[in-house]
Coordinates of C-alpha atoms in Angstrom, one line a residue:
Chain A
X74 CA -124.3 -17.6 122.3
X75 CA -126.8 -20.3 121.6
X76 CA -126.6 -22.3 124.8
X77 CA -126.5 -21.6 128.5
X78 CA -123.3 -23.6 128.8
X79 CA -121.7 -21.3 126.3
X80 CA -122.6 -18.4 128.5
X81 CA -121.4 -20.2 131.6
X82 CA -118.1 -21.2 130.0
X83 CA -117.7 -17.5 129.0
X84 CA -118.5 -16.3 132.5
X85 CA -116.1 -18.8 134.0
X86 CA -113.3 -17.6 131.7
X87 CA -114.0 -14.0 132.9
X88 CA -113.9 -15.2 136.5
X89 CA -110.6 -16.8 136.1
X90 CA -109.2 -13.5 134.7
X91 CA -110.8 -11.6 137.6
X92 CA -109.3 -14.1 140.1
X93 CA -105.9 -13.6 138.6
X94 CA -106.3 -9.8 138.8
X95 CA -107.5 -10.2 142.4
X96 CA -104.4 -12.2 143.2
X97 CA -102.0 -9.7 141.7
X98 CA -103.8 -6.7 143.3
X99 CA -103.7 -8.5 146.6
X100 CA -100.0 -8.9 146.3
X101 CA -99.6 -5.2 145.4
X102 CA -101.8 -4.3 148.3
X103 CA -99.8 -6.5 150.7
X104 CA -96.6 -4.8 149.5
X105 CA -98.2 -1.4 150.0
X106 CA -98.9 -2.3 153.6
X107 CA -95.7 -3.9 154.5
X108 CA -93.1 -2.3 152.2
X109 CA -90.8 -5.3 152.3
X110 CA -88.5 -4.2 149.4
X111 CA -86.7 -6.2 146.7
X112 CA -86.5 -9.6 148.4
X113 CA -90.3 -9.9 148.6
X114 CA -90.7 -9.2 144.8
X115 CA -88.0 -11.7 144.0
X116 CA -90.0 -14.4 145.8
X117 CA -93.4 -13.4 144.6
X118 CA -92.9 -12.5 141.0
X119 CA -91.8 -16.0 139.7
X120 CA -95.0 -17.4 141.3
X121 CA -97.2 -14.9 139.6
X122 CA -95.3 -15.5 136.3
X123 CA -95.8 -19.3 136.7
X124 CA -99.5 -18.9 137.2
X125 CA -99.8 -16.7 134.2
X126 CA -97.7 -18.9 132.0
X127 CA -99.7 -22.0 132.9
X128 CA -103.0 -20.2 132.5
X129 CA -102.0 -19.0 129.0
X130 CA -100.7 -22.4 128.0
X131 CA -104.0 -24.0 129.2
X132 CA -106.0 -21.6 127.2
X133 CA -103.9 -22.2 124.1
X134 CA -104.2 -25.9 124.3
X135 CA -107.9 -25.7 124.8
X136 CA -108.4 -23.3 121.9
X137 CA -106.4 -25.4 119.5
X138 CA -109.3 -27.8 118.9
X139 CA -111.4 -26.3 116.1
X140 CA -115.1 -26.7 116.2
X141 CA -116.4 -25.7 112.9
X142 CA -120.0 -26.2 112.1
X143 CA -120.6 -28.6 109.2
X144 CA -123.3 -28.6 106.6
X145 CA -125.4 -31.5 107.7
X146 CA -126.7 -33.8 105.1
X147 CA -123.9 -33.4 102.7
X148 CA -123.4 -37.1 102.5
X149 CA -126.7 -38.7 103.6
X150 CA -126.2 -42.1 102.0
X151 CA -124.6 -45.0 103.6
X152 CA -124.7 -48.7 103.4
X153 CA -124.7 -51.3 106.1
X154 CA -121.6 -52.7 104.6
X155 CA -120.3 -55.0 107.3
X156 CA -123.5 -56.9 107.6
X157 CA -123.9 -57.2 103.9
X158 CA -120.5 -59.0 103.8
X159 CA -121.6 -61.5 106.4
X160 CA -125.1 -62.4 105.4
X161 CA -126.5 -63.3 102.0
X162 CA -129.8 -61.8 100.8
X163 CA -133.0 -63.3 102.2
X164 CA -135.6 -64.4 99.8
X165 CA -139.2 -63.8 100.7
X166 CA -141.6 -66.6 99.6
X167 CA -145.2 -65.4 99.2
X168 CA -146.5 -68.9 99.3
X169 CA -145.0 -69.5 102.8
X170 CA -147.5 -66.9 104.1
X171 CA -150.8 -68.5 103.1
X172 CA -152.7 -66.8 105.9
X173 CA -152.1 -63.4 104.4
X174 CA -153.0 -64.1 100.8
X175 CA -155.5 -61.6 99.5
X176 CA -154.5 -59.1 102.2
X177 CA -151.7 -57.5 100.1
X178 CA -152.0 -54.2 101.8
X179 CA -150.7 -55.7 105.0
X180 CA -147.2 -55.4 103.6
X181 CA -147.7 -53.3 100.4
X182 CA -149.0 -50.4 102.4
X183 CA -150.0 -46.9 101.2
X184 CA -151.0 -48.1 97.7
X185 CA -154.2 -48.7 95.8
X186 CA -154.8 -50.6 92.6
X187 CA -151.5 -51.7 91.3
X188 CA -149.3 -53.4 93.8
X189 CA -145.8 -51.8 93.8
X190 CA -142.7 -53.8 94.9
X191 CA -141.0 -52.7 98.1
X192 CA -138.0 -51.3 96.3
X193 CA -140.1 -48.9 94.2
X194 CA -140.6 -46.7 97.3
X195 CA -137.9 -47.9 99.7
X196 CA -135.1 -47.6 97.2
X197 CA -132.4 -45.7 98.9
X198 CA -130.3 -47.2 101.7
X199 CA -130.9 -44.3 104.1
X200 CA -131.7 -40.7 103.4
X201 CA -131.3 -38.1 106.2
X202 CA -133.4 -35.7 104.2
X203 CA -136.3 -38.2 104.1
X204 CA -136.5 -39.5 107.6
X205 CA -140.0 -41.0 107.3
X206 CA -139.0 -43.4 104.5
X207 CA -137.0 -46.4 105.8
X208 CA -134.4 -47.8 103.4
X209 CA -135.0 -51.1 101.7
X210 CA -133.1 -53.2 104.2
X211 CA -134.8 -51.6 107.1
X212 CA -138.2 -51.7 105.5
X213 CA -137.9 -55.5 105.0
X214 CA -136.6 -56.0 108.5
X215 CA -139.3 -53.8 110.1
X216 CA -142.0 -55.5 108.2
X217 CA -140.8 -59.1 108.6
X218 CA -139.4 -59.0 112.1
X219 CA -142.1 -56.7 113.4
X220 CA -144.9 -59.0 112.2
X221 CA -143.1 -62.1 113.4
X222 CA -142.6 -60.6 116.8
X223 CA -146.1 -59.2 117.0
X224 CA -147.7 -62.6 116.2
X225 CA -144.9 -64.6 117.9
X226 CA -144.6 -66.7 114.8
X227 CA -141.9 -66.9 112.2
X228 CA -138.1 -66.2 112.5
X229 CA -136.8 -63.2 114.2
X230 CA -133.1 -63.9 114.2
X231 CA -130.6 -63.3 111.4
X232 CA -129.7 -66.8 110.2
X233 CA -133.2 -68.2 109.9
X234 CA -133.8 -65.9 106.9
X235 CA -130.2 -65.1 105.7
X236 CA -127.6 -67.6 104.7
X237 CA -124.5 -66.7 106.6
X238 CA -121.6 -65.8 104.2
X239 CA -119.1 -68.7 104.0
X240 CA -115.7 -68.0 105.4
X241 CA -113.0 -69.4 103.1
X242 CA -111.6 -72.5 104.8
X243 CA -107.9 -72.9 104.9
X244 CA -106.9 -74.7 101.8
X245 CA -105.3 -78.1 101.9
X246 CA -102.0 -77.0 100.6
X247 CA -100.0 -77.2 103.7
X248 CA -100.3 -78.8 107.2
X249 CA -101.0 -76.5 110.1
X250 CA -99.0 -78.3 112.7
X251 CA -96.3 -76.0 113.9
X252 CA -97.5 -73.2 111.7
X253 CA -98.0 -70.1 113.9
X254 CA -97.1 -67.2 111.8
X255 CA -99.7 -67.0 109.0
X256 CA -98.9 -63.4 108.1
X257 CA -95.2 -64.1 107.3
X258 CA -96.5 -65.7 104.0
X259 CA -100.1 -64.5 103.7
X260 CA -99.6 -61.0 105.1
X261 CA -99.1 -57.8 103.1
X262 CA -95.4 -58.4 102.5
X263 CA -95.7 -62.1 102.2
X264 CA -94.4 -64.5 99.6
X265 CA -95.4 -63.9 96.0
X266 CA -98.0 -66.2 94.6
X267 CA -99.5 -67.0 98.1
X268 CA -103.1 -66.0 98.8
X269 CA -103.0 -62.6 100.6
X270 CA -105.3 -61.5 103.5
X271 CA -108.1 -59.3 102.1
X272 CA -107.7 -55.6 102.5
X273 CA -110.2 -55.3 105.4
X274 CA -108.2 -57.9 107.3
X275 CA -105.0 -55.9 107.4
X276 CA -105.2 -55.2 111.2
X277 CA -105.7 -58.9 112.0
X278 CA -102.9 -60.7 113.9
X279 CA -101.7 -64.2 113.7
X280 CA -103.6 -65.2 116.8
X281 CA -107.0 -64.7 115.3
X282 CA -106.9 -66.3 111.8
X283 CA -107.9 -69.7 112.8
X284 CA -110.8 -68.5 114.9
X285 CA -112.8 -68.2 111.7
X286 CA -110.8 -70.0 109.0
X287 CA -110.8 -73.7 109.8
X288 CA -108.9 -76.3 107.8
X289 CA -111.4 -78.1 105.5
X290 CA -109.5 -81.1 104.4
X291 CA -106.8 -83.1 105.9
X292 CA -103.7 -81.3 104.7
X293 CA -101.1 -83.2 102.8
X294 CA -97.4 -82.9 103.5
X295 CA -95.1 -80.9 101.3
X296 CA -92.8 -82.7 98.9
X297 CA -89.6 -83.6 100.6
X298 CA -86.2 -82.9 99.1
X299 CA -84.3 -86.0 97.9
X300 CA -80.9 -84.6 98.1
X301 CA -78.7 -82.7 100.7
X302 CA -78.6 -79.0 100.6
X303 CA -74.9 -78.6 101.1
X304 CA -73.6 -76.2 98.5
X305 CA -77.0 -76.0 96.8
X306 CA -78.5 -72.6 97.7
X307 CA -79.8 -71.8 94.2
X308 CA -82.8 -74.1 94.0
X309 CA -84.2 -72.4 91.0
X310 CA -80.9 -72.8 89.0
X311 CA -82.0 -76.5 88.4
X312 CA -85.6 -76.7 89.4
X313 CA -86.6 -73.4 87.8
X314 CA -86.4 -74.7 84.3
X315 CA -86.2 -78.5 85.1
X316 CA -82.5 -78.9 84.1
X317 CA -81.0 -82.4 84.0
X318 CA -84.0 -84.3 85.2
X319 CA -84.7 -82.1 88.2
X320 CA -88.4 -81.7 88.9
X321 CA -89.8 -78.4 87.8
X322 CA -91.4 -76.0 90.3
X323 CA -95.1 -76.0 90.3
X324 CA -97.0 -73.5 88.1
X325 CA -98.6 -71.8 91.1
X326 CA -95.1 -71.2 92.6
X327 CA -94.2 -68.7 89.9
X328 CA -92.4 -65.7 91.3
X329 CA -91.0 -67.3 94.4
X330 CA -87.4 -66.9 95.2
X331 CA -84.7 -69.3 96.4
X332 CA -85.0 -68.1 100.0
X333 CA -88.6 -69.4 100.5
X334 CA -88.3 -72.9 99.2
X335 CA -86.9 -74.5 102.3
X336 CA -89.5 -72.8 104.6
X337 CA -91.8 -75.7 103.6
X338 CA -89.7 -78.2 101.7
X339 CA -87.3 -80.0 104.0
X340 CA -84.6 -82.6 103.1
X341 CA -86.0 -86.1 103.5
Chain T
X35 CA -108.0 10.5 131.0
X36 CA -109.6 13.7 132.1
X37 CA -112.2 12.9 134.7
X38 CA -114.1 16.1 133.9
X39 CA -115.0 14.9 130.3
X40 CA -118.8 14.6 130.3
X41 CA -118.8 11.8 127.7
X42 CA -116.7 9.6 129.9
X43 CA -118.7 10.4 132.9
X44 CA -121.8 9.5 131.1
X45 CA -120.4 6.2 130.0
X46 CA -119.2 5.3 133.4
X47 CA -122.5 6.2 134.9
X48 CA -124.2 4.0 132.3
X49 CA -121.9 1.1 133.1
X50 CA -122.6 1.5 136.8
X51 CA -126.3 1.6 136.2
X52 CA -126.1 -1.6 134.1
X53 CA -124.0 -3.3 136.7
X54 CA -126.4 -2.3 139.4
X55 CA -129.3 -3.5 137.3
X56 CA -127.6 -6.8 136.7
X57 CA -126.8 -7.2 140.4
X58 CA -130.3 -6.3 141.3
X59 CA -132.0 -8.6 138.8
X60 CA -129.8 -11.6 139.8
X61 CA -130.8 -10.8 143.4
X62 CA -134.5 -10.3 143.2
X63 CA -136.0 -11.4 139.9
X64 CA -133.9 -13.8 137.9
X65 CA -136.3 -13.7 134.9
X66 CA -136.5 -10.0 134.2
X67 CA -134.4 -8.4 131.4
X68 CA -130.6 -8.0 131.4
X69 CA -127.9 -10.3 130.1
X70 CA -128.3 -12.6 133.1
X71 CA -131.8 -13.7 132.2
X72 CA -131.1 -14.1 128.5
X73 CA -132.8 -16.9 126.7
X74 CA -130.7 -19.6 125.0
X75 CA -132.6 -21.4 122.3
X76 CA -129.8 -23.7 121.2
X77 CA -128.5 -24.0 117.6
X78 CA -131.3 -24.5 115.1
X79 CA -129.6 -27.3 113.1
X80 CA -128.2 -29.3 115.9
X81 CA -128.2 -33.1 115.4
X82 CA -129.7 -35.9 117.3
X83 CA -130.7 -39.5 117.3
X84 CA -134.1 -41.0 117.7
X85 CA -134.3 -44.4 119.4
X86 CA -137.5 -46.3 118.7
X87 CA -137.6 -48.9 121.5
X88 CA -140.5 -50.7 119.8
X89 CA -138.2 -51.6 116.9
X90 CA -135.1 -52.7 118.7
X91 CA -134.5 -56.4 118.5
X92 CA -131.6 -56.6 120.9
X93 CA -129.0 -57.7 118.3
X94 CA -126.2 -55.6 119.8
X95 CA -124.8 -54.6 116.4
X96 CA -124.7 -51.0 117.7
X97 CA -122.5 -52.1 120.5
X98 CA -120.2 -54.0 118.1
X99 CA -120.1 -51.1 115.7
X100 CA -119.3 -48.6 118.5
X101 CA -116.6 -50.9 119.8
X102 CA -115.0 -51.2 116.4
X103 CA -115.2 -47.5 115.4
X104 CA -113.9 -46.3 118.7
X105 CA -111.0 -48.9 118.7
X106 CA -112.0 -50.3 122.0
X107 CA -110.7 -53.6 123.4
X108 CA -112.8 -56.7 122.5
X109 CA -115.3 -57.5 125.3
X110 CA -115.0 -60.6 127.4
X111 CA -118.3 -61.9 126.2
X112 CA -118.7 -61.7 122.5
X113 CA -121.4 -59.4 121.0
X114 CA -123.4 -62.3 119.7
X115 CA -123.9 -63.8 123.1
X116 CA -127.3 -63.1 124.6
X117 CA -126.3 -64.2 128.1
X118 CA -125.3 -60.6 128.8
X119 CA -128.9 -59.7 129.1
X120 CA -129.2 -61.7 132.4
X121 CA -128.0 -58.7 134.3
X122 CA -128.3 -54.9 133.8
X123 CA -125.1 -53.4 132.5
X124 CA -123.8 -49.9 132.5
X125 CA -121.5 -47.9 130.3
X126 CA -117.9 -47.9 131.4
X127 CA -114.5 -46.7 130.1
X128 CA -114.3 -49.5 127.6
X129 CA -118.0 -49.7 126.6
X130 CA -119.6 -46.4 125.4
X131 CA -123.0 -48.0 124.8
X132 CA -124.9 -51.0 126.2
X133 CA -128.2 -52.6 125.4
X134 CA -130.2 -53.9 128.3
X135 CA -133.3 -56.2 128.3
X136 CA -136.4 -55.3 130.3
X137 CA -139.5 -57.4 130.6
X138 CA -142.6 -56.1 128.8
X139 CA -145.5 -55.9 131.3
X140 CA -148.0 -55.5 128.4
X141 CA -146.8 -58.4 126.3
X142 CA -145.0 -61.3 128.0
X143 CA -142.4 -62.9 125.7
X144 CA -141.7 -59.6 123.9
X145 CA -139.0 -58.0 126.0
X146 CA -138.0 -54.4 125.4
X147 CA -134.4 -53.7 124.6
X148 CA -133.0 -50.3 125.7
X149 CA -129.8 -48.9 124.3
X150 CA -128.0 -46.6 126.8
X151 CA -125.2 -44.1 126.0
X152 CA -124.5 -40.4 126.6
X153 CA -127.7 -38.4 126.0
X154 CA -125.7 -35.4 124.7
X155 CA -127.8 -32.9 126.6
X156 CA -128.7 -29.5 125.1
X157 CA -127.4 -27.9 128.3
X158 CA -125.0 -30.5 129.6
X159 CA -124.3 -30.6 133.3
X160 CA -120.9 -32.1 132.7
X161 CA -119.8 -29.1 130.5
X162 CA -120.8 -26.6 133.1
X163 CA -119.2 -28.6 135.9
X164 CA -115.9 -28.9 134.0
X165 CA -113.3 -26.4 135.5
X166 CA -111.1 -26.2 132.5
X167 CA -113.4 -26.5 129.5
X168 CA -112.3 -30.0 128.6
X169 CA -115.8 -31.0 127.8
X170 CA -117.6 -29.0 125.1
X171 CA -121.0 -28.9 123.6
X172 CA -120.4 -28.6 119.9
X173 CA -122.6 -26.6 117.6
X174 CA -123.4 -29.9 115.8
X175 CA -124.9 -31.3 119.0
X176 CA -122.5 -33.9 120.4
X177 CA -120.7 -33.3 123.7
X178 CA -117.0 -33.9 123.1
X179 CA -113.9 -34.1 125.3
X180 CA -110.4 -32.8 125.1
X181 CA -108.1 -35.0 127.1
X182 CA -105.2 -32.5 126.8
X183 CA -106.7 -30.1 129.2
X184 CA -108.6 -32.5 131.5
X185 CA -107.2 -32.3 135.1
X186 CA -109.0 -35.5 136.2
X187 CA -111.3 -33.9 138.8
X188 CA -114.2 -36.1 137.7
X189 CA -116.8 -33.5 138.5
X190 CA -118.4 -34.3 135.1
X191 CA -119.0 -37.9 136.3
X192 CA -120.7 -36.6 139.5
X193 CA -122.7 -34.0 137.7
X194 CA -124.2 -36.3 135.0
X195 CA -127.9 -37.0 135.6
X196 CA -127.7 -40.2 133.6
X197 CA -124.5 -41.6 135.2
X198 CA -122.7 -41.9 131.9
X199 CA -119.1 -40.5 131.9
X200 CA -116.7 -43.2 133.1
X201 CA -113.1 -42.8 134.2
X202 CA -110.2 -45.0 133.1
X203 CA -109.2 -46.1 136.6
X204 CA -107.1 -48.9 135.1
X205 CA -104.9 -46.3 133.3
X206 CA -102.4 -45.1 135.9
X207 CA -100.6 -42.4 134.0
X208 CA -103.0 -40.8 131.5
X209 CA -106.5 -41.6 132.7
X210 CA -109.2 -40.1 130.5
X211 CA -112.9 -39.6 131.0
X212 CA -114.7 -41.8 128.5
X213 CA -118.2 -41.8 127.1
X214 CA -120.0 -41.8 123.8
X215 CA -118.9 -38.8 121.7
X216 CA -121.5 -39.6 119.0
X217 CA -118.6 -40.2 116.5
X218 CA -118.2 -36.4 116.3
X219 CA -114.7 -36.3 115.1
X220 CA -114.6 -39.5 113.2
X221 CA -117.9 -39.4 111.4
X222 CA -120.2 -36.4 111.9
X223 CA -117.6 -33.8 110.9
X224 CA -117.2 -35.8 107.7
X225 CA -120.9 -35.7 107.1
X226 CA -121.3 -39.3 108.0
X227 CA -123.8 -41.0 110.3
X228 CA -122.6 -42.3 113.7
X229 CA -121.5 -46.0 113.6
X230 CA -124.4 -47.4 115.7
X231 CA -127.0 -45.9 113.5
X232 CA -125.2 -47.2 110.4
X233 CA -125.3 -50.7 111.7
X234 CA -128.8 -50.9 113.1
X235 CA -130.6 -53.4 110.9
X236 CA -134.1 -52.2 111.8
X237 CA -133.6 -48.4 111.9
X238 CA -134.4 -48.4 115.5
X239 CA -131.8 -45.6 115.5
X240 CA -132.6 -42.7 113.3
X241 CA -130.0 -40.0 112.9
X242 CA -130.9 -36.5 111.8
X243 CA -131.6 -32.9 112.9
X244 CA -133.2 -32.8 116.3
X245 CA -136.2 -30.8 115.2
X246 CA -136.9 -33.2 112.3
X247 CA -136.6 -36.2 114.7
X248 CA -139.1 -34.6 117.1
X249 CA -141.5 -34.3 114.2
X250 CA -140.9 -37.9 113.2
X251 CA -141.3 -39.1 116.7
X252 CA -144.5 -37.3 117.2
X253 CA -145.9 -38.5 113.9
X254 CA -145.1 -42.1 114.8
X255 CA -146.9 -41.7 118.1
X256 CA -149.9 -40.1 116.4
X257 CA -150.1 -42.7 113.7
X258 CA -149.8 -45.6 116.2
X259 CA -151.3 -44.4 119.5
X260 CA -151.7 -48.1 120.7
X261 CA -148.1 -48.9 120.0
X262 CA -146.4 -46.0 121.8
X263 CA -146.8 -44.2 125.1
X264 CA -147.3 -40.5 124.5
X265 CA -143.9 -39.3 125.7
X266 CA -140.7 -38.4 123.9
X267 CA -138.1 -39.0 126.5
X268 CA -135.4 -36.4 126.0
X269 CA -137.6 -33.7 124.5
X270 CA -137.8 -31.8 127.8
X271 CA -135.8 -33.9 130.4
X272 CA -133.1 -31.8 131.9
X273 CA -133.8 -29.1 129.4
X274 CA -133.7 -31.4 126.4
X275 CA -131.2 -34.0 125.0
X276 CA -129.9 -34.8 121.6
X277 CA -130.9 -38.4 122.0
X278 CA -134.6 -38.9 122.0
X279 CA -136.5 -42.1 122.9
X280 CA -140.0 -43.3 122.1
X281 CA -141.3 -46.5 123.6
X282 CA -144.3 -48.7 124.0
X283 CA -143.7 -49.2 127.8
X284 CA -143.5 -46.3 130.3
X285 CA -140.0 -45.1 130.6
X286 CA -139.9 -45.5 134.4
X287 CA -140.2 -49.3 133.9
X288 CA -137.3 -49.3 131.5
X289 CA -134.6 -48.0 133.9
X290 CA -134.8 -44.4 132.7
X291 CA -134.3 -41.8 135.5
X292 CA -137.8 -40.4 135.9
X293 CA -137.5 -37.6 138.3
X294 CA -135.0 -35.3 136.5
X295 CA -137.3 -32.4 135.9
X296 CA -137.1 -30.1 132.9
X297 CA -134.7 -27.5 134.3
X298 CA -131.3 -27.6 132.6
X299 CA -128.8 -28.5 135.3
X300 CA -126.4 -25.5 134.5
X301 CA -129.4 -23.3 135.4
X302 CA -128.9 -24.3 139.0
X303 CA -125.4 -22.8 139.2
X304 CA -126.0 -19.9 136.9
X305 CA -127.1 -17.4 139.6
X306 CA -124.2 -18.2 141.8
X307 CA -121.8 -18.1 139.0
X308 CA -123.0 -14.7 137.8
X309 CA -122.4 -13.4 141.3
X310 CA -118.8 -14.4 141.7
X311 CA -117.2 -11.6 139.6
X312 CA -119.2 -9.0 141.5
X313 CA -118.2 -10.4 144.8
X314 CA -114.5 -10.7 143.8
X315 CA -114.5 -7.1 142.6
X316 CA -116.7 -5.3 145.1
X317 CA -115.8 -7.1 148.3
X318 CA -112.0 -6.5 148.2
X319 CA -112.5 -2.9 147.1
X320 CA -115.0 -2.3 149.9
X321 CA -112.7 -3.8 152.6
X322 CA -109.7 -2.1 151.1
X323 CA -111.5 1.2 151.2
X324 CA -112.5 0.7 154.9
X325 CA -108.9 -0.1 155.7
X326 CA -107.5 3.0 154.1
X327 CA -110.2 5.1 155.7
X328 CA -109.5 3.8 159.2
X329 CA -105.7 4.1 158.6
X330 CA -106.1 7.7 157.6
X331 CA -108.3 8.6 160.5
X332 CA -105.8 7.0 162.9
X333 CA -103.0 9.0 161.4
X334 CA -105.0 12.2 161.8
X335 CA -105.8 11.3 165.4
X336 CA -102.1 10.7 166.1
X337 CA -101.2 13.9 164.4
X338 CA -103.7 15.8 166.5
X339 CA -102.5 14.3 169.7
X340 CA -98.9 15.0 168.8
X341 CA -97.7 11.3 169.3
X342 CA -94.7 10.1 167.3
X343 CA -95.6 7.9 164.3
X344 CA -95.4 4.2 165.2
X345 CA -93.9 1.5 162.9
X346 CA -96.6 -0.2 160.8
X347 CA -95.8 -3.8 161.9
X348 CA -97.3 -3.2 165.3
X349 CA -100.4 -1.6 163.8
X350 CA -101.0 -4.7 161.7
X351 CA -100.2 -7.3 164.3

């Protein structure tokens, strides 16, 4: 037992057992005094049985959760992946810090003679075995933001140093009016040939797409269909190969089936 | 079992002696030998987190990372919005960690940001208060929760010295106690670092073995005595916590509870708890013995005076 709470939990377990034993022996004692016969036992035994069953069930549920110790430090490396997707790298310009020229050791600390670059020492992202050495990202941030905060000069927020990653705008292929279900085409099981949502977006719902992805250009309308559709379900029979002067489907529509054409293209 | 067997007699006598010693020591001197005064050093390799408040820039990426990794509902005010710092926030059932802003009395214009979450005490009061063992101090360090056995008594919420566990009052049918679990199941057991520490852009959060973190914290204080106050919050508070804080501003000015003492909270109930089994065993046995003795004497009296035996109901009434 390593902790006091372990000891207390253990003691409490024992006490529950003692309490149950106490309850049972009290019933036996009561019976000994009053000698009430079979009817008494018929009432009392199911109650005792219930208490025991629930107690044992509770213990079982609680002991199901394994708590095995793990070897710490098996996988000490990690990357700040989410942020790296959102922000481009910052470039440090020595000439924009004229006040500190000649005082290299201010940033290139713990070194004499040759000036090492930051990444020579702060190479790894993060190493739990080497807690004293910040990773490269953190070293930069600590050095830059720390100094800027200390002197109340220079940028301290993200976008003043980093370019924010550009979110792909909605392309100009189709108008957005009336389009509410993005995922029916762009989702995982969408139409072939259509841009799919990236793998890390798979939990996104239709409601959130346009919060980030804005239309860039005024979208043009789809080509209308010059003929009626009565009796013409197989669009690709004519338009697939361009038979008898029918316009051929676009190159980037390769792989699409008859069912999807009229989702966008309506008769004029 | 033959009662005349000397080995058995010896054993029983030994047991009685030990029980008496235990009883005595818990009564008179709680810190003398015996199992009741045993010392509990804690697991050597337990993990922890060091928060360097002088580094925190208040970006709230830790809050966002926690929200994402714990699959919590999106907050009303987005994580990029700094207006949340206008008021002091607390953790709740949908927010396991919050960052608050405090003015810096030493340097105006450089506020101090304080991340708050479960401290994962070495001797958690919530675990000792839990009737059914739903909360557990894991060997790795985090204090975790098993909703399957929780009976919803909320003693853990009352017992916590840091006011951390929160209850899902909005969930009518299966309310749970919610707090930071230090990503125990989702990350630590896989050998990964908790989400908040992963996302922190300035390594204000450092994850590692608690003893390493204490060395790191102390060396930072020693190397920059002007930058830090000489206090590692969580090293001794309520018997030590897994989360450790170092700061440039005294902790009392940053909303940390300052009068917690260094006694682990479970220590306060330990004596009482150790007594319950003895009372439950000795007291009924004693009273039962008295009863039987009295009854026998009365029967003897009656037999001597030649009275007919009465029915027992009248005796008991």
